[in-house]
PDB file of C-alpha atoms and ligand atoms in Angstrom:
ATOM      1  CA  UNK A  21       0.000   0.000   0.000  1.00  0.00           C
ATOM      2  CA  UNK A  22       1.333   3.401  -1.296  1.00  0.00           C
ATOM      3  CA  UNK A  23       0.931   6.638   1.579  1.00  0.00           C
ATOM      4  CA  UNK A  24       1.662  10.027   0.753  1.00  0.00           C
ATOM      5  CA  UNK A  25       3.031  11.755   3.774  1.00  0.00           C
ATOM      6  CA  UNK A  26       3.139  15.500   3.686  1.00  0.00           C
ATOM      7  CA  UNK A  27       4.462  16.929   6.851  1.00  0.00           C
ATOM      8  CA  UNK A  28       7.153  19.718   7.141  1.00  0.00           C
ATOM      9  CA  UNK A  29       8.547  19.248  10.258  1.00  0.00           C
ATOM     10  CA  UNK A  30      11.714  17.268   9.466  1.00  0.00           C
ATOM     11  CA  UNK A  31      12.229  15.361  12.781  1.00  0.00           C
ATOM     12  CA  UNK A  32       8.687  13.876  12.597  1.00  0.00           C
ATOM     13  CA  UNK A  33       7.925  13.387   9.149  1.00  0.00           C
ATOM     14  CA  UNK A  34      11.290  10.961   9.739  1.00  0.00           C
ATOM     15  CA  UNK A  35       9.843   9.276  12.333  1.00  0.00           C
ATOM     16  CA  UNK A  36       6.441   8.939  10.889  1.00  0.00           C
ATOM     17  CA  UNK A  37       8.126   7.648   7.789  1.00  0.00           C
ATOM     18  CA  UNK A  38      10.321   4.696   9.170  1.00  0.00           C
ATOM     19  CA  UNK A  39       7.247   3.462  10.790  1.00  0.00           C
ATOM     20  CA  UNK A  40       4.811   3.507   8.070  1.00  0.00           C
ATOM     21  CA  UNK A  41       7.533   1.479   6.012  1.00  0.00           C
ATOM     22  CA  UNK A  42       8.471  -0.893   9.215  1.00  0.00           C
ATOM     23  CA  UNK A  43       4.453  -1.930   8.834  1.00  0.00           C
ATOM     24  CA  UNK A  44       4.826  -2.497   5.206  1.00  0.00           C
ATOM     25  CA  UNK A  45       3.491   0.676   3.628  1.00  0.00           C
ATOM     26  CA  UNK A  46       5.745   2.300   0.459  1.00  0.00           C
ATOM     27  CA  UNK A  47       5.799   6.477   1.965  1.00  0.00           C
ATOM     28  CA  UNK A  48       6.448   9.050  -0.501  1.00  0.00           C
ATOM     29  CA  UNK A  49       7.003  12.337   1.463  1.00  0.00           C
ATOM     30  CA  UNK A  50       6.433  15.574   0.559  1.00  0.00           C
ATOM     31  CA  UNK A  51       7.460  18.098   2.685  1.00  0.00           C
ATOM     32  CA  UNK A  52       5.223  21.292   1.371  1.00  0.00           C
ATOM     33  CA  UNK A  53       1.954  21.911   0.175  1.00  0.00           C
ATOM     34  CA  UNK A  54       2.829  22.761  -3.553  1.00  0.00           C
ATOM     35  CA  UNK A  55       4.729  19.072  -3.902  1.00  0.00           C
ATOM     36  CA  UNK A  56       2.088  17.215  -1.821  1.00  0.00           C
ATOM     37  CA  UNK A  57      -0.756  19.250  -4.398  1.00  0.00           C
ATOM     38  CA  UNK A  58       1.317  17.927  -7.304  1.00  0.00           C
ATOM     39  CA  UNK A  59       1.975  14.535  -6.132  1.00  0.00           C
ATOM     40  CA  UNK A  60      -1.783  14.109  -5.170  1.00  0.00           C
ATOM     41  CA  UNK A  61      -2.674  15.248  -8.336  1.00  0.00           C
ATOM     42  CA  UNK A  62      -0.870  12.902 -10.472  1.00  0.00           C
ATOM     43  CA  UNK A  63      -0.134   9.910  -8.669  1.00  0.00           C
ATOM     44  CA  UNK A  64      -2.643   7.097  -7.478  1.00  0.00           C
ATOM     45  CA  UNK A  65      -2.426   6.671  -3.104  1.00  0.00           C
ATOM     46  CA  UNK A  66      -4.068   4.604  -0.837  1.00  0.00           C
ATOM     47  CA  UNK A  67      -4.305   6.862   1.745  1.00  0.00           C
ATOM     48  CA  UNK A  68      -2.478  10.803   2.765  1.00  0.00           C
ATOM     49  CA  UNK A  69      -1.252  11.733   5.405  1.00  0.00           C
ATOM     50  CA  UNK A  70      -1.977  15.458   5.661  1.00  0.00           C
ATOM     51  CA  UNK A  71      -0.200  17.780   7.896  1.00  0.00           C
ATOM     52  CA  UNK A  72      -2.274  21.305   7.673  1.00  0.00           C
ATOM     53  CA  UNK A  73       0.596  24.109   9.029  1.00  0.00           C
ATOM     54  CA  UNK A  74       2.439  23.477   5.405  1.00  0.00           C
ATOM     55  CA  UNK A  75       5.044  26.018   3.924  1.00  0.00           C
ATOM     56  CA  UNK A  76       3.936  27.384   0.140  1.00  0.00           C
ATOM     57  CA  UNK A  77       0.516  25.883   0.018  1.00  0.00           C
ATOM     58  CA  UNK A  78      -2.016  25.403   3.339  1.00  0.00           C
ATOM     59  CA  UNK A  79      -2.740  21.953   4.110  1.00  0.00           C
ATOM     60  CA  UNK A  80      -6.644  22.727   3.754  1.00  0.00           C
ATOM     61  CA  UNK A  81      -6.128  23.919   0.047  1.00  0.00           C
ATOM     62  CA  UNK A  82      -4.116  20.741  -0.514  1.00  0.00           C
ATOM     63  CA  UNK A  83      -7.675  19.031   0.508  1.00  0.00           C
ATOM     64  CA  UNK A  84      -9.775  21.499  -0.874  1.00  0.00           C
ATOM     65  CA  UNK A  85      -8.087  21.226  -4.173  1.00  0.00           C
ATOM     66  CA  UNK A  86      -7.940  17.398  -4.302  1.00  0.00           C
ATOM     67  CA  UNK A  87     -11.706  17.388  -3.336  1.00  0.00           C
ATOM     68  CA  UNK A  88     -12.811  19.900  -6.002  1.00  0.00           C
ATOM     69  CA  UNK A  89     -10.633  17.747  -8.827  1.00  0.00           C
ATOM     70  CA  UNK A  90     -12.997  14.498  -7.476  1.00  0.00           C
ATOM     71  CA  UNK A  91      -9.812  12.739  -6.377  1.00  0.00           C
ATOM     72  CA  UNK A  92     -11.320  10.042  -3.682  1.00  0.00           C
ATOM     73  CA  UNK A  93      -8.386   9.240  -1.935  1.00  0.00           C
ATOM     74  CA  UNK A  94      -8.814   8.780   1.922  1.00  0.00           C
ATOM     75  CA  UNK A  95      -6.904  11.608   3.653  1.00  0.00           C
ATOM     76  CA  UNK A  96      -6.333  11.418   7.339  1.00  0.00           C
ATOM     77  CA  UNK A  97      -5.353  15.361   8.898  1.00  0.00           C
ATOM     78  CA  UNK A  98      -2.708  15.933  11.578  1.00  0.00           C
ATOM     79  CA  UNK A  99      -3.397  18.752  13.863  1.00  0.00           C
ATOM     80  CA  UNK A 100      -2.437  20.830  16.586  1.00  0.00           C
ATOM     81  CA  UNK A 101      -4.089  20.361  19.873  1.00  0.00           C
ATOM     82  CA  UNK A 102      -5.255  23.986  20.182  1.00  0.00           C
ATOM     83  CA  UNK A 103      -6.714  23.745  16.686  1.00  0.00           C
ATOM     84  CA  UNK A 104     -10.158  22.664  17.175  1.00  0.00           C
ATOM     85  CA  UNK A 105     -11.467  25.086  14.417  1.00  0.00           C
ATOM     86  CA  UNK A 106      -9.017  24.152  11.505  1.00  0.00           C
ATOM     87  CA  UNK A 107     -10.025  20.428  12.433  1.00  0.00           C
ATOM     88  CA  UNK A 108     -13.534  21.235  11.862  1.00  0.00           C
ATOM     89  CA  UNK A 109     -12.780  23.296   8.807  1.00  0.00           C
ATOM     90  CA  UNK A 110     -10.647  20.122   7.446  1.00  0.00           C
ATOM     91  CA  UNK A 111     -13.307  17.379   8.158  1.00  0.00           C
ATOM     92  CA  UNK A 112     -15.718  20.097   6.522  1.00  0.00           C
ATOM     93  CA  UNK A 113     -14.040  20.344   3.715  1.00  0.00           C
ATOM     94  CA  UNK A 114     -13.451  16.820   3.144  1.00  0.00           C
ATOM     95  CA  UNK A 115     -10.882  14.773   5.078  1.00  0.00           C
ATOM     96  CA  UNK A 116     -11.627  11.460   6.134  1.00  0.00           C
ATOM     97  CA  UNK A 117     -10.141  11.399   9.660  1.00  0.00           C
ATOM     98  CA  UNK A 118      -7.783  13.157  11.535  1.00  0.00           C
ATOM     99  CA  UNK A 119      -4.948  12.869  14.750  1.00  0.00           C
ATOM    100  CA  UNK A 120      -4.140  15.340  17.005  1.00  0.00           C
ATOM    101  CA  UNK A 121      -0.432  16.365  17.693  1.00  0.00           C
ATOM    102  CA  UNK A 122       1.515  14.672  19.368  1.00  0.00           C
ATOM    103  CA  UNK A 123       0.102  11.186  18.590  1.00  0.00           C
ATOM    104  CA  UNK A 124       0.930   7.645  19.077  1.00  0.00           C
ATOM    105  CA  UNK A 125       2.531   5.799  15.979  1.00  0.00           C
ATOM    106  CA  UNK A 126       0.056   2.399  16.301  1.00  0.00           C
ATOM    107  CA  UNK A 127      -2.872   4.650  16.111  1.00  0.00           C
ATOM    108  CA  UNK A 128      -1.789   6.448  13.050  1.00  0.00           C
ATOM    109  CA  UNK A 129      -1.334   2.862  11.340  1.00  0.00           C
ATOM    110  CA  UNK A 130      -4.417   1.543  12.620  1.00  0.00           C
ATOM    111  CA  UNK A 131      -6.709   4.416  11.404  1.00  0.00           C
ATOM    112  CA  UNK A 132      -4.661   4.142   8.197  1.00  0.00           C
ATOM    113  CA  UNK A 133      -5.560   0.447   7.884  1.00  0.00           C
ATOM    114  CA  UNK A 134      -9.238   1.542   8.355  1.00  0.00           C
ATOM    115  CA  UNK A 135      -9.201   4.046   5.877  1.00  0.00           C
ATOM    116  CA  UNK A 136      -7.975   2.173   3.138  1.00  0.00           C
ATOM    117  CA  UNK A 137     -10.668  -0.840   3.998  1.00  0.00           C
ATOM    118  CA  UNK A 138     -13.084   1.014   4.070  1.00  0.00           C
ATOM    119  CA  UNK A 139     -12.238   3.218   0.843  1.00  0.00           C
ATOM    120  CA  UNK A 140     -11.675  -1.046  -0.872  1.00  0.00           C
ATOM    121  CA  UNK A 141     -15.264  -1.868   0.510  1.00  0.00           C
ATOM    122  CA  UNK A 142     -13.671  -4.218   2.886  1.00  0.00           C
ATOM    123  CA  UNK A 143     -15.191  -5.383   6.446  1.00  0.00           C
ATOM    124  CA  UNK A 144     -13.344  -7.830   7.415  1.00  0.00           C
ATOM    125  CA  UNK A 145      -9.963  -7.031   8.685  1.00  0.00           C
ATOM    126  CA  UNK A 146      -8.583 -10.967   8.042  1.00  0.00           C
ATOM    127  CA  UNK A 147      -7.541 -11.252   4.230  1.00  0.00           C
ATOM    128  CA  UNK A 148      -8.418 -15.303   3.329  1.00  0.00           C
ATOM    129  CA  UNK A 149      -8.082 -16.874   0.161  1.00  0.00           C
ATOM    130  CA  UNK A 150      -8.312 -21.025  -0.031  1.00  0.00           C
ATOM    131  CA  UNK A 151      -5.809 -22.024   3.014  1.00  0.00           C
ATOM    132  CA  UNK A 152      -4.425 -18.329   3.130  1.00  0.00           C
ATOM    133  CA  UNK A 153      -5.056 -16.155   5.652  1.00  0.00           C
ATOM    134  CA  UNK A 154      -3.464 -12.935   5.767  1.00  0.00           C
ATOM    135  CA  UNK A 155      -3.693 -10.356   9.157  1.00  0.00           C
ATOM    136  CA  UNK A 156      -2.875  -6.595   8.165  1.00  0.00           C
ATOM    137  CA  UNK A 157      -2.985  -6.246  12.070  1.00  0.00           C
ATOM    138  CA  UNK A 158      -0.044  -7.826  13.247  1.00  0.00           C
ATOM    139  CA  UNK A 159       1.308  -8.836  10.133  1.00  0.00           C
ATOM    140  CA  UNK A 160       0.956 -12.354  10.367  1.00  0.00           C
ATOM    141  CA  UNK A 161       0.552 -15.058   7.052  1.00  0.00           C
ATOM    142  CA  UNK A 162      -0.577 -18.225   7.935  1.00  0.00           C
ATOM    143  CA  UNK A 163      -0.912 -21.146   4.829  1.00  0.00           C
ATOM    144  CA  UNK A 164      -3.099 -24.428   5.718  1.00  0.00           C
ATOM    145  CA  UNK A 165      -2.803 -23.694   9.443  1.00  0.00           C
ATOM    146  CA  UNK A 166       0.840 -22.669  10.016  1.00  0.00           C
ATOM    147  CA  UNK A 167       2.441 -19.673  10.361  1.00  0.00           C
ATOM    148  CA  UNK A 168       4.611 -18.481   7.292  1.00  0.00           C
ATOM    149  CA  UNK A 169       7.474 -15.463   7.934  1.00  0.00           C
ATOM    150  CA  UNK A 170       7.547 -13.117   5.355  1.00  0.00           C
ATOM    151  CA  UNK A 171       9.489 -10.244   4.881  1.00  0.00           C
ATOM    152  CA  UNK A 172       7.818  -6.504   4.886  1.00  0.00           C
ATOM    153  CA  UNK A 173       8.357  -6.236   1.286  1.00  0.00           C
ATOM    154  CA  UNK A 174       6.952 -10.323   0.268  1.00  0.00           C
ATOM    155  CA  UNK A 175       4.168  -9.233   2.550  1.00  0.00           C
ATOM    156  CA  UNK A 176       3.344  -6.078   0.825  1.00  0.00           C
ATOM    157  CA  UNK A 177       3.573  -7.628  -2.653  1.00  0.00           C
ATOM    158  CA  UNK A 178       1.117 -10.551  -1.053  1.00  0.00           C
ATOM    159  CA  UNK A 179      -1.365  -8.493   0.003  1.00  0.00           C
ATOM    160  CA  UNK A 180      -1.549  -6.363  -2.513  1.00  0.00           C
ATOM    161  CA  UNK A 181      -2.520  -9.556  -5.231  1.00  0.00           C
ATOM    162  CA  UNK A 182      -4.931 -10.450  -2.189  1.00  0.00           C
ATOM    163  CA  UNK A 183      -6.667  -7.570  -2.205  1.00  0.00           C
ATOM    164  CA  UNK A 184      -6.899  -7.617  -6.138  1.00  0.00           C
ATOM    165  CA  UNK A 185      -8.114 -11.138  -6.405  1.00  0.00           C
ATOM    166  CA  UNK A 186      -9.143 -12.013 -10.300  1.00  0.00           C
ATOM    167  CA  UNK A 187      -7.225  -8.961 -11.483  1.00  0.00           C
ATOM    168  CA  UNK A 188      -4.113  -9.421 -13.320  1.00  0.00           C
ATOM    169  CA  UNK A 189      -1.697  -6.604 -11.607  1.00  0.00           C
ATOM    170  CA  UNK A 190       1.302  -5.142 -13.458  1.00  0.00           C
ATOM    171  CA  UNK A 191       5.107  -5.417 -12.268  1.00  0.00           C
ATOM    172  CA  UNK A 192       4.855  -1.809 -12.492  1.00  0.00           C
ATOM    173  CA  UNK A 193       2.121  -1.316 -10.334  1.00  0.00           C
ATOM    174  CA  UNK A 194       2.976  -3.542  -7.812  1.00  0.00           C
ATOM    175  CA  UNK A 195       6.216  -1.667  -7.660  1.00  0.00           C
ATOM    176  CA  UNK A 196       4.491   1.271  -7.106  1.00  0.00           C
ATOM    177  CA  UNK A 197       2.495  -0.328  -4.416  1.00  0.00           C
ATOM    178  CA  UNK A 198       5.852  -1.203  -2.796  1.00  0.00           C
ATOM    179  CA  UNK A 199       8.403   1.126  -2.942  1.00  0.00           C
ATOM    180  CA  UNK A 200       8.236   5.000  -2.087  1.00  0.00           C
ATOM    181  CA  UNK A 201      10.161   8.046  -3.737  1.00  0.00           C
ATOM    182  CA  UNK A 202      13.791   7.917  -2.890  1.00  0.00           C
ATOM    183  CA  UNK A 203      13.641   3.382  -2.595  1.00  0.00           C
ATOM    184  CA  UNK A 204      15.598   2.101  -4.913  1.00  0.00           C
ATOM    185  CA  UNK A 205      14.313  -0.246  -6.924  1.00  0.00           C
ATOM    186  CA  UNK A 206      15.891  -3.301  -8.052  1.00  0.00           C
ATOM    187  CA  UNK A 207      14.599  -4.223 -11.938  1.00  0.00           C
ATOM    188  CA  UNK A 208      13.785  -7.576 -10.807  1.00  0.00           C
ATOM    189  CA  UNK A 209      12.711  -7.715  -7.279  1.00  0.00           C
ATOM    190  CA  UNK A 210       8.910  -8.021  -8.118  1.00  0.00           C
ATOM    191  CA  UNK A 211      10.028 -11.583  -9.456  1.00  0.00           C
ATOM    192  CA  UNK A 212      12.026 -12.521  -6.981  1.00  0.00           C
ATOM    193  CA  UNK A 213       9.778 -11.378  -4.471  1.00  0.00           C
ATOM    194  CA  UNK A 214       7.282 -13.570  -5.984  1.00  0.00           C
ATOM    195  CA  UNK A 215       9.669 -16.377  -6.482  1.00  0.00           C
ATOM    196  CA  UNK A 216       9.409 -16.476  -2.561  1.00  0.00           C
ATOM    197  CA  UNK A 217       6.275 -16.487  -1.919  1.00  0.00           C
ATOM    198  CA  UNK A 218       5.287 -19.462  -4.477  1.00  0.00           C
ATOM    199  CA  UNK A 219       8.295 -21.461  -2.355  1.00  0.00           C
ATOM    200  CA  UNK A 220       7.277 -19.895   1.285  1.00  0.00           C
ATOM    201  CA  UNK A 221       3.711 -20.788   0.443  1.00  0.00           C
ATOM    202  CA  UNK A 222       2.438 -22.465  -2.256  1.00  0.00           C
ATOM    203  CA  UNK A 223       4.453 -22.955  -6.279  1.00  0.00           C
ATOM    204  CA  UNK A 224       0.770 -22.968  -7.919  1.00  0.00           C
ATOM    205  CA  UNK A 225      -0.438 -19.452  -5.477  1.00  0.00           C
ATOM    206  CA  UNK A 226       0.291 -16.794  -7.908  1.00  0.00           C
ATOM    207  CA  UNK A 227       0.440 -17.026 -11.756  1.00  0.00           C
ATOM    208  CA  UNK A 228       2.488 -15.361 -13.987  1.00  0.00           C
ATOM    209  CA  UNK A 229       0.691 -13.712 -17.208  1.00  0.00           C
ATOM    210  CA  UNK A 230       3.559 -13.723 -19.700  1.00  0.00           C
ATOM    211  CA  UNK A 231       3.789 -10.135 -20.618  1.00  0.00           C
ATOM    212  CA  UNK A 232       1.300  -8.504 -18.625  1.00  0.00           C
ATOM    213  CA  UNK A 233       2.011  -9.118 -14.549  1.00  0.00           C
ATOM    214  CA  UNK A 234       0.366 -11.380 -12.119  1.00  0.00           C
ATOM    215  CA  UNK A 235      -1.854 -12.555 -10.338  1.00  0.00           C
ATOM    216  CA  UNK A 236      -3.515 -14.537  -7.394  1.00  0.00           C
ATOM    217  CA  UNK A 237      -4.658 -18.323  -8.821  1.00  0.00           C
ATOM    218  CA  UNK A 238      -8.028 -19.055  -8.032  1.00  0.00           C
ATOM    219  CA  UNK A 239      -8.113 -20.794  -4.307  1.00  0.00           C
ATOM    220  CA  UNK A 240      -9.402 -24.056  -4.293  1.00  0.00           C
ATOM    221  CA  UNK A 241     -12.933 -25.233  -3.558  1.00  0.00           C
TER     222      UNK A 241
HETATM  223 CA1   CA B 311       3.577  21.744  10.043  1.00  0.00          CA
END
């Protein structure tokens, strides 16, 4: 899953940022409102992270602008504790959820978990497919009863083909799904992220359409 973070305070967007990735999300952080407008604008997110004291562009325009262009994404606001009014003003005008400053790190994930479930029409929290089961919570893959380990980035790539099932999902996209600005990106780490999970799991678990991407095989009856 692919967060923007826009937050200008260096010492916490850091901190926000390692954890976000430590629980498997790609972060892509923009650190004022003109880059976060831009990257909102033109790339696809599952969920922002919106800071509203920005440098160059308010955080509320950021919303305001993203709202009045139709874009959907789910956009949790950070504010100060003596803001009540520019909380109100940013739910008004839009935002899905917000945190008040200072704030604990599992909360922001957890909120950020339910934002993007509910944006994918999703209830249930527990990701199955045949003898899969797949726990966004604590992170946990189990196949035909036992527990599987999985790195963040084989988990990442796992769920996102879970949450897709029946869709045939690019290497490109899934590498977008994975990796945030400033990653570097191996050219063939998709596959051998992949390669993984068919040995970790299951050989016949995800198919490869020659050309195209891949995607989950259908779980047996
Ligand atoms: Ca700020």
């Amino acid at each position: 899953m692919r967060v923007l973070l826009v937050e200008d305070d260096a010492l916490l967007g850091d901190g926000i940022r390692a954890g976000l990735i430590q629980t498997g999300f790609a972060v892509d952080w923009a650190k004022d409102g003109r880059e976060a407008e831009l990257a909102v604008s033109t790339q696809t997110y599952d969920a922002v992270v919106l800071d509203l004291g920005l440098p160059r562009l308010p955080g509320l325009d950021v919303l305001r602008r993203a709202r009045a262009a139709k874009n959907p994404v789910p956009i949790l606001i950070l504010t100060a504790r003596d803001m009540v009014p520019d909380r109100i003003a940013g739910l008004d005008a839009g935002a899905d959820d917000y945190l008040v400053k200072p704030f604990d790190l599992g909360e922001l994930q957890a909120r950020l978990r339910a934002l993007v479930r509910r944006a994918s029409g999703q209830v249930e929290t527990v990701i199955t497919h045949g003898a899969l089961r797949l726990d966004p919570l604590d992170h946990s893959v189990q196949f035909e009863g036992r527990p599987v380990e999985l790195s963040a980035r084989e988990f990442a790539v796992l769920q996102e083909l879970l949450r897709h099932p029946g869709r045939v999902l690019a290497k490109a996209s899934l590498e977008e799904k994975i990796y945030g600005w400033g990653d570097e990106i191996d050219s063939n780490a998709i596959e051998v992220y992949v390669h993984h999970l068919r040995r970790k799991l299951d050989h016949k678990l995800i198919r490869t359409v020659r050309g195209v991407g891949y995607m989950l095989a259908k779980a047996a009856p």
